[in-house]
């Protein structure tokens, strides 16, 4: 059933994701990271209670009645992106930008500037050495 596509109605919205009723015995959670292919600051900026959304099943644990859903087809798996993706782009950076970091040794420290904070961590801008 992983990958099955459904239409559902958003029933609850929290900072960690949204619950969606797809007509099963229990509602499914769309984690914040699976609401969009892009970074979202607030779940409420994307979905509201009552919205009808398209979702795909990521996992279903019948024993604990935990249904995990995704609102983006590329994030159906539990961790890896699937589907079409521009191989030369990642978050606005070109492949050349990222290749510059491929030669940085694992034990090398880089200086950076904090560009944003979230409850789960910080974003830091760094330049290749």
CSV table of N, CA and C in Angstrom, one decimal:
chain,number,residue,atom,x,y,z
A,1,UNK,N,0.8,-1.2,0.0
A,1,UNK,CA,0.0,0.0,0.0
A,1,UNK,C,0.9,1.3,0.0
A,2,UNK,N,2.2,1.1,0.3
A,2,UNK,CA,3.0,2.3,0.3
A,2,UNK,C,3.0,2.8,-1.2
A,3,UNK,N,2.9,4.1,-1.3
A,3,UNK,CA,2.8,4.8,-2.6
A,3,UNK,C,1.4,5.0,-3.1
A,4,UNK,N,0.4,4.4,-2.4
A,4,UNK,CA,-1.0,4.6,-2.8
A,4,UNK,C,-1.4,6.1,-2.7
A,5,UNK,N,-2.2,6.5,-3.7
A,5,UNK,CA,-2.5,8.0,-3.7
A,5,UNK,C,-4.0,8.1,-3.3
A,6,UNK,N,-4.2,9.1,-2.5
A,6,UNK,CA,-5.6,9.4,-2.0
A,6,UNK,C,-5.9,10.9,-2.0
A,7,UNK,N,-7.1,11.3,-1.9
A,7,UNK,CA,-7.6,12.6,-1.6
A,7,UNK,C,-8.0,12.6,-0.2
A,8,UNK,N,-7.7,13.6,0.6
A,8,UNK,CA,-8.1,13.6,2.0
A,8,UNK,C,-8.4,15.0,2.4
A,9,UNK,N,-9.0,15.1,3.6
A,9,UNK,CA,-9.3,16.4,4.2
A,9,UNK,C,-8.5,16.7,5.4
A,10,UNK,N,-7.8,17.8,5.5
A,10,UNK,CA,-7.0,18.2,6.6
A,10,UNK,C,-7.9,18.4,7.8
A,11,UNK,N,-7.6,17.7,9.0
A,11,UNK,CA,-8.5,17.8,10.1
A,11,UNK,C,-7.8,18.5,11.3
A,12,UNK,N,-6.5,18.5,11.3
A,12,UNK,CA,-5.8,19.2,12.4
A,12,UNK,C,-4.4,19.7,11.8
A,13,UNK,N,-4.0,20.9,12.3
A,13,UNK,CA,-2.7,21.4,11.9
A,13,UNK,C,-1.9,21.8,13.1
A,14,UNK,N,-0.6,21.3,13.1
A,14,UNK,CA,0.3,21.5,14.2
A,14,UNK,C,1.6,22.0,13.7
A,15,UNK,N,2.5,22.5,14.5
A,15,UNK,CA,3.8,23.0,14.0
A,15,UNK,C,4.6,21.8,13.4
A,16,UNK,N,4.3,20.6,13.8
A,16,UNK,CA,5.1,19.4,13.3
A,16,UNK,C,4.5,18.8,12.1
A,17,UNK,N,3.3,19.2,11.7
A,17,UNK,CA,2.6,18.5,10.5
A,17,UNK,C,1.1,18.7,10.5
A,18,UNK,N,0.5,18.0,9.7
A,18,UNK,CA,-1.0,18.0,9.6
A,18,UNK,C,-1.6,16.6,9.5
A,19,UNK,N,-2.7,16.5,10.2
A,19,UNK,CA,-3.5,15.2,10.1
A,19,UNK,C,-4.5,15.3,9.0
A,20,UNK,N,-4.6,14.2,8.3
A,20,UNK,CA,-5.5,14.2,7.1
A,20,UNK,C,-6.3,12.9,7.2
A,21,UNK,N,-7.6,13.1,7.0
A,21,UNK,CA,-8.6,12.0,7.0
A,21,UNK,C,-8.7,11.5,5.5
A,22,UNK,N,-8.3,10.3,5.2
A,22,UNK,CA,-8.4,9.7,3.9
A,22,UNK,C,-9.5,8.6,3.9
A,23,UNK,N,-10.3,8.6,4.9
A,23,UNK,CA,-11.4,7.6,4.9
A,23,UNK,C,-11.1,6.3,5.6
A,24,UNK,N,-9.9,6.2,6.2
A,24,UNK,CA,-9.5,4.9,6.8
A,24,UNK,C,-10.0,5.0,8.3
A,25,UNK,N,-9.8,3.9,9.0
A,25,UNK,CA,-10.2,3.8,10.4
A,25,UNK,C,-9.5,4.9,11.3
A,26,UNK,N,-8.3,5.3,10.9
A,26,UNK,CA,-7.6,6.4,11.6
A,26,UNK,C,-7.0,7.4,10.7
A,27,UNK,N,-6.8,8.6,11.2
A,27,UNK,CA,-6.2,9.6,10.3
A,27,UNK,C,-4.7,9.4,10.2
A,28,UNK,N,-4.2,10.0,9.1
A,28,UNK,CA,-2.7,10.0,8.9
A,28,UNK,C,-2.1,11.3,9.1
A,29,UNK,N,-0.8,11.2,9.5
A,29,UNK,CA,0.0,12.4,9.7
A,29,UNK,C,0.9,12.7,8.5
A,30,UNK,N,0.8,13.9,8.0
A,30,UNK,CA,1.8,14.4,7.0
A,30,UNK,C,2.8,15.2,7.8
A,31,UNK,N,4.0,14.7,8.0
A,31,UNK,CA,5.0,15.4,8.8
A,31,UNK,C,5.4,16.7,8.0
A,32,UNK,N,5.8,17.7,8.7
A,32,UNK,CA,6.2,19.0,8.1
A,32,UNK,C,7.1,18.8,6.9
A,33,UNK,N,8.1,17.9,7.1
A,33,UNK,CA,9.1,17.7,6.0
A,33,UNK,C,8.5,17.0,4.7
A,34,UNK,N,7.3,16.5,4.8
A,34,UNK,CA,6.7,15.8,3.7
A,34,UNK,C,5.5,16.6,3.1
A,35,UNK,N,5.3,17.9,3.6
A,35,UNK,CA,4.2,18.7,3.1
A,35,UNK,C,4.6,19.3,1.7
A,36,UNK,N,5.9,19.6,1.5
A,36,UNK,CA,6.3,20.3,0.3
A,36,UNK,C,7.7,19.9,-0.1
A,37,UNK,N,8.0,20.0,-1.3
A,37,UNK,CA,9.4,19.7,-1.8
A,37,UNK,C,10.3,20.9,-1.3
A,38,UNK,N,9.7,22.0,-1.1
A,38,UNK,CA,10.5,23.2,-0.6
A,38,UNK,C,10.4,23.3,0.9
A,39,UNK,N,11.4,24.1,1.4
A,39,UNK,CA,11.3,24.4,2.9
A,39,UNK,C,10.1,25.2,3.2
A,40,UNK,N,9.4,24.8,4.3
A,40,UNK,CA,8.3,25.7,4.7
A,40,UNK,C,8.6,26.1,6.2
A,41,UNK,N,8.3,27.3,6.5
A,41,UNK,CA,8.5,27.8,7.8
A,41,UNK,C,7.4,27.4,8.7
A,42,UNK,N,6.2,27.6,8.3
A,42,UNK,CA,5.0,27.3,9.1
A,42,UNK,C,4.1,26.4,8.3
A,43,UNK,N,3.6,25.3,8.9
A,43,UNK,CA,2.7,24.4,8.3
A,43,UNK,C,1.4,25.1,7.9
A,44,UNK,N,0.9,26.1,8.7
A,44,UNK,CA,-0.3,26.8,8.4
A,44,UNK,C,-0.1,27.7,7.2
A,45,UNK,N,1.1,28.0,6.7
A,45,UNK,CA,1.3,28.7,5.5
A,45,UNK,C,0.9,27.9,4.3
A,46,UNK,N,0.8,26.6,4.4
A,46,UNK,CA,0.6,25.7,3.3
A,46,UNK,C,-0.8,25.0,3.3
A,47,UNK,N,-1.2,24.6,4.5
A,47,UNK,CA,-2.5,23.9,4.7
A,47,UNK,C,-3.3,24.5,5.8
A,48,UNK,N,-4.6,24.4,5.7
A,48,UNK,CA,-5.5,24.8,6.7
A,48,UNK,C,-6.5,23.7,7.0
A,49,UNK,N,-7.1,23.7,8.2
A,49,UNK,CA,-8.1,22.7,8.5
A,49,UNK,C,-9.2,22.9,7.5
A,50,UNK,N,-9.7,21.8,6.9
A,50,UNK,CA,-10.7,21.8,5.9
A,50,UNK,C,-10.2,21.7,4.5
A,51,UNK,N,-9.0,21.9,4.3
A,51,UNK,CA,-8.4,21.8,2.9
A,51,UNK,C,-8.5,20.4,2.4
A,52,UNK,N,-8.8,20.2,1.2
A,52,UNK,CA,-8.7,18.9,0.5
A,52,UNK,C,-7.4,18.8,-0.2
A,53,UNK,N,-6.6,17.7,0.2
A,53,UNK,CA,-5.3,17.6,-0.4
A,53,UNK,C,-5.1,16.2,-1.0
A,54,UNK,N,-4.1,16.1,-1.8
A,54,UNK,CA,-3.7,14.8,-2.4
A,54,UNK,C,-2.5,14.3,-1.6
A,55,UNK,N,-2.6,13.1,-1.2
A,55,UNK,CA,-1.5,12.5,-0.3
A,55,UNK,C,-1.1,11.1,-0.8
A,56,UNK,N,0.1,10.7,-0.5
A,56,UNK,CA,0.5,9.3,-0.8
A,56,UNK,C,0.9,8.7,0.5
A,57,UNK,N,0.7,7.4,0.6
A,57,UNK,CA,1.0,6.6,1.8
A,57,UNK,C,2.5,6.4,1.9
A,58,UNK,N,3.1,6.7,3.0
A,58,UNK,CA,4.5,6.5,3.2
A,58,UNK,C,4.7,5.2,4.0
A,59,UNK,N,3.9,5.1,5.1
A,59,UNK,CA,3.9,3.9,5.9
A,59,UNK,C,2.6,3.7,6.7
A,60,UNK,N,2.3,2.5,7.0
A,60,UNK,CA,1.1,2.2,7.8
A,60,UNK,C,1.4,1.1,8.8
A,61,UNK,N,1.4,1.5,10.1
A,61,UNK,CA,1.6,0.5,11.2
A,61,UNK,C,0.2,0.2,11.8
A,62,UNK,N,-0.4,-0.8,11.4
A,62,UNK,CA,-1.8,-1.2,11.8
A,62,UNK,C,-1.8,-1.4,13.3
A,63,UNK,N,-0.8,-2.0,13.9
A,63,UNK,CA,-0.8,-2.3,15.3
A,63,UNK,C,-0.9,-1.0,16.1
A,64,UNK,N,-0.1,0.0,15.8
A,64,UNK,CA,-0.1,1.2,16.6
A,64,UNK,C,-1.1,2.2,16.0
A,65,UNK,N,-1.7,1.9,14.8
A,65,UNK,CA,-2.6,2.8,14.1
A,65,UNK,C,-1.9,4.1,13.7
A,66,UNK,N,-0.7,4.0,13.2
A,66,UNK,CA,0.1,5.1,12.8
A,66,UNK,C,0.2,5.1,11.3
A,67,UNK,N,-0.4,6.1,10.7
A,67,UNK,CA,-0.4,6.2,9.2
A,67,UNK,C,0.4,7.5,8.9
A,68,UNK,N,1.5,7.3,8.1
A,68,UNK,CA,2.3,8.4,7.7
A,68,UNK,C,2.1,8.7,6.2
A,69,UNK,N,1.8,10.0,5.9
A,69,UNK,CA,1.5,10.4,4.6
A,69,UNK,C,2.4,11.4,4.1
A,70,UNK,N,2.4,11.6,2.8
A,70,UNK,CA,3.2,12.7,2.1
A,70,UNK,C,2.3,13.5,1.2
A,71,UNK,N,2.5,14.8,1.1
A,71,UNK,CA,1.8,15.6,0.2
A,71,UNK,C,2.6,15.8,-1.1
A,72,UNK,N,3.8,15.3,-1.1
A,72,UNK,CA,4.6,15.4,-2.3
A,72,UNK,C,5.0,14.0,-2.8
A,73,UNK,N,4.8,13.7,-4.0
A,73,UNK,CA,5.1,12.4,-4.5
A,73,UNK,C,6.6,12.0,-4.4
A,74,UNK,N,7.4,13.0,-4.5
A,74,UNK,CA,8.8,12.8,-4.4
A,74,UNK,C,9.3,12.3,-3.1
A,75,UNK,N,8.5,12.5,-2.0
A,75,UNK,CA,8.9,12.1,-0.7
A,75,UNK,C,8.0,11.0,-0.1
A,76,UNK,N,7.7,10.0,-1.0
A,76,UNK,CA,6.9,8.8,-0.5
A,76,UNK,C,7.7,7.9,0.3
A,77,UNK,N,9.0,7.7,0.0
A,77,UNK,CA,9.8,6.8,0.8
A,77,UNK,C,10.0,7.5,2.2
A,78,UNK,N,10.6,6.7,3.1
A,78,UNK,CA,10.7,7.2,4.5
A,78,UNK,C,11.9,8.1,4.6
A,79,UNK,N,12.8,8.2,3.6
A,79,UNK,CA,13.9,9.1,3.7
A,79,UNK,C,14.4,9.7,2.4
A,80,UNK,N,14.3,9.0,1.4
A,80,UNK,CA,14.9,9.4,0.1
A,80,UNK,C,13.9,10.1,-0.8
A,81,UNK,N,14.4,11.1,-1.5
A,81,UNK,CA,13.5,11.7,-2.5
A,81,UNK,C,13.4,10.8,-3.7
A,82,UNK,N,12.2,10.8,-4.2
A,82,UNK,CA,11.9,10.0,-5.5
A,82,UNK,C,11.4,11.0,-6.5
A,83,UNK,N,11.3,10.5,-7.7
A,83,UNK,CA,10.7,11.3,-8.8
A,83,UNK,C,11.7,12.2,-9.4
A,84,UNK,N,11.2,13.1,-10.3
A,84,UNK,CA,12.1,13.9,-11.1
A,84,UNK,C,12.7,15.0,-10.2
A,85,UNK,N,14.0,15.2,-10.4
A,85,UNK,CA,14.7,16.3,-9.7
A,85,UNK,C,15.7,16.8,-10.6
A,86,UNK,N,15.9,18.1,-10.6
A,86,UNK,CA,17.0,18.7,-11.4
A,86,UNK,C,18.3,18.3,-10.8
A,87,UNK,N,19.1,17.5,-11.5
A,87,UNK,CA,20.4,17.0,-11.0
A,87,UNK,C,21.4,18.1,-10.8
A,88,UNK,N,21.2,19.3,-11.4
A,88,UNK,CA,22.1,20.3,-11.4
A,88,UNK,C,21.7,21.4,-10.4
A,89,UNK,N,20.7,21.1,-9.6
A,89,UNK,CA,20.2,22.2,-8.6
A,89,UNK,C,19.9,21.5,-7.3
A,90,UNK,N,20.2,22.2,-6.2
A,90,UNK,CA,19.8,21.8,-4.9
A,90,UNK,C,19.6,23.1,-4.1
A,91,UNK,N,18.4,23.4,-3.7
A,91,UNK,CA,18.2,24.6,-2.8
A,91,UNK,C,18.8,25.9,-3.4
A,92,UNK,N,18.7,26.0,-4.8
A,92,UNK,CA,19.2,27.2,-5.4
A,92,UNK,C,20.7,27.2,-5.7
A,93,UNK,N,21.3,26.1,-5.3
A,93,UNK,CA,22.8,26.0,-5.6
A,93,UNK,C,23.0,25.2,-6.8
A,94,UNK,N,24.0,25.5,-7.5
A,94,UNK,CA,24.4,24.7,-8.7
A,94,UNK,C,25.2,23.5,-8.3
A,95,UNK,N,25.3,22.5,-9.1
A,95,UNK,CA,26.1,21.3,-8.8
A,95,UNK,C,27.6,21.8,-8.6
A,96,UNK,N,28.1,22.8,-9.3
A,96,UNK,CA,29.4,23.3,-9.2
A,96,UNK,C,29.6,23.8,-7.8
A,97,UNK,N,28.6,24.5,-7.2
A,97,UNK,CA,28.7,25.1,-5.9
A,97,UNK,C,28.9,23.9,-4.9
A,98,UNK,N,28.2,22.9,-5.0
A,98,UNK,CA,28.3,21.7,-4.1
A,98,UNK,C,29.5,20.9,-4.3
A,99,UNK,N,30.0,20.8,-5.5
A,99,UNK,CA,31.2,20.1,-5.8
A,99,UNK,C,32.4,20.7,-5.1
A,100,UNK,N,32.4,22.0,-4.9
A,100,UNK,CA,33.5,22.6,-4.2
A,100,UNK,C,33.6,22.1,-2.8
A,101,UNK,N,32.6,21.6,-2.2
A,101,UNK,CA,32.6,21.1,-0.8
A,101,UNK,C,33.0,19.6,-0.8
A,102,UNK,N,33.0,18.9,-1.9
A,102,UNK,CA,33.3,17.5,-2.0
A,102,UNK,C,34.7,17.2,-1.6
A,103,UNK,N,35.6,18.2,-1.8
A,103,UNK,CA,37.0,18.0,-1.5
A,103,UNK,C,37.4,18.5,-0.1
A,104,UNK,N,36.4,18.9,0.7
A,104,UNK,CA,36.7,19.3,2.1
A,104,UNK,C,36.9,18.1,2.9
A,105,UNK,N,38.0,17.9,3.6
A,105,UNK,CA,38.2,16.8,4.5
A,105,UNK,C,37.1,16.8,5.6
A,106,UNK,N,36.8,15.6,6.1
A,106,UNK,CA,35.7,15.4,7.1
A,106,UNK,C,36.1,16.1,8.4
A,107,UNK,N,37.4,16.2,8.7
A,107,UNK,CA,37.8,16.8,10.0
A,107,UNK,C,38.2,18.3,9.9
A,108,UNK,N,37.9,18.9,8.8
A,108,UNK,CA,38.2,20.3,8.6
A,108,UNK,C,37.0,21.2,9.1
A,109,UNK,N,37.3,22.2,9.9
A,109,UNK,CA,36.3,23.2,10.4
A,109,UNK,C,36.2,24.3,9.4
A,110,UNK,N,35.0,24.7,9.1
A,110,UNK,CA,34.7,25.9,8.3
A,110,UNK,C,34.0,27.0,9.1
A,111,UNK,N,34.3,28.2,8.8
A,111,UNK,CA,33.6,29.3,9.4
A,111,UNK,C,32.4,29.6,8.6
A,112,UNK,N,31.3,30.1,9.3
A,112,UNK,CA,30.1,30.4,8.7
A,112,UNK,C,29.3,31.5,9.4
A,113,UNK,N,28.2,31.9,8.8
A,113,UNK,CA,27.4,32.9,9.4
A,113,UNK,C,26.0,32.3,9.6
A,114,UNK,N,25.4,32.4,10.8
A,114,UNK,CA,24.1,31.9,11.0
A,114,UNK,C,23.1,32.8,10.2
A,115,UNK,N,22.3,32.1,9.3
A,115,UNK,CA,21.4,32.8,8.5
A,115,UNK,C,19.9,32.6,8.9
A,116,UNK,N,19.7,31.7,9.8
A,116,UNK,CA,18.3,31.4,10.3
A,116,UNK,C,18.3,30.4,11.4
A,117,UNK,N,17.3,30.5,12.2
A,117,UNK,CA,17.1,29.5,13.3
A,117,UNK,C,15.7,28.9,13.3
A,118,UNK,N,15.6,27.7,13.7
A,118,UNK,CA,14.3,27.0,13.8
A,118,UNK,C,14.4,26.2,15.1
A,119,UNK,N,13.2,25.7,15.6
A,119,UNK,CA,13.2,25.0,16.8
A,119,UNK,C,14.1,23.7,16.8
A,120,UNK,N,14.3,23.2,15.5
A,120,UNK,CA,15.1,22.0,15.4
A,120,UNK,C,16.6,22.2,15.1
A,121,UNK,N,17.0,23.4,14.9
A,121,UNK,CA,18.4,23.7,14.5
A,121,UNK,C,18.6,25.0,13.9
A,122,UNK,N,19.8,25.2,13.3
A,122,UNK,CA,20.1,26.5,12.7
A,122,UNK,C,20.6,26.2,11.2
A,123,UNK,N,20.5,27.3,10.4
A,123,UNK,CA,21.0,27.3,9.1
A,123,UNK,C,22.2,28.2,9.1
A,124,UNK,N,23.3,27.7,8.5
A,124,UNK,CA,24.6,28.4,8.5
A,124,UNK,C,25.1,28.5,7.0
A,125,UNK,N,25.4,29.7,6.6
A,125,UNK,CA,26.0,29.9,5.3
A,125,UNK,C,27.5,29.7,5.4
A,126,UNK,N,28.1,28.9,4.6
A,126,UNK,CA,29.5,28.6,4.6
A,126,UNK,C,30.0,28.8,3.1
A,127,UNK,N,31.2,29.1,3.0
A,127,UNK,CA,31.9,29.2,1.7
A,127,UNK,C,32.9,28.1,1.6
A,128,UNK,N,33.1,27.6,0.4
A,128,UNK,CA,34.2,26.5,0.3
A,128,UNK,C,35.6,27.2,0.6
A,129,UNK,N,36.4,26.4,1.2
A,129,UNK,CA,37.8,26.9,1.5
A,129,UNK,C,38.6,27.2,0.2
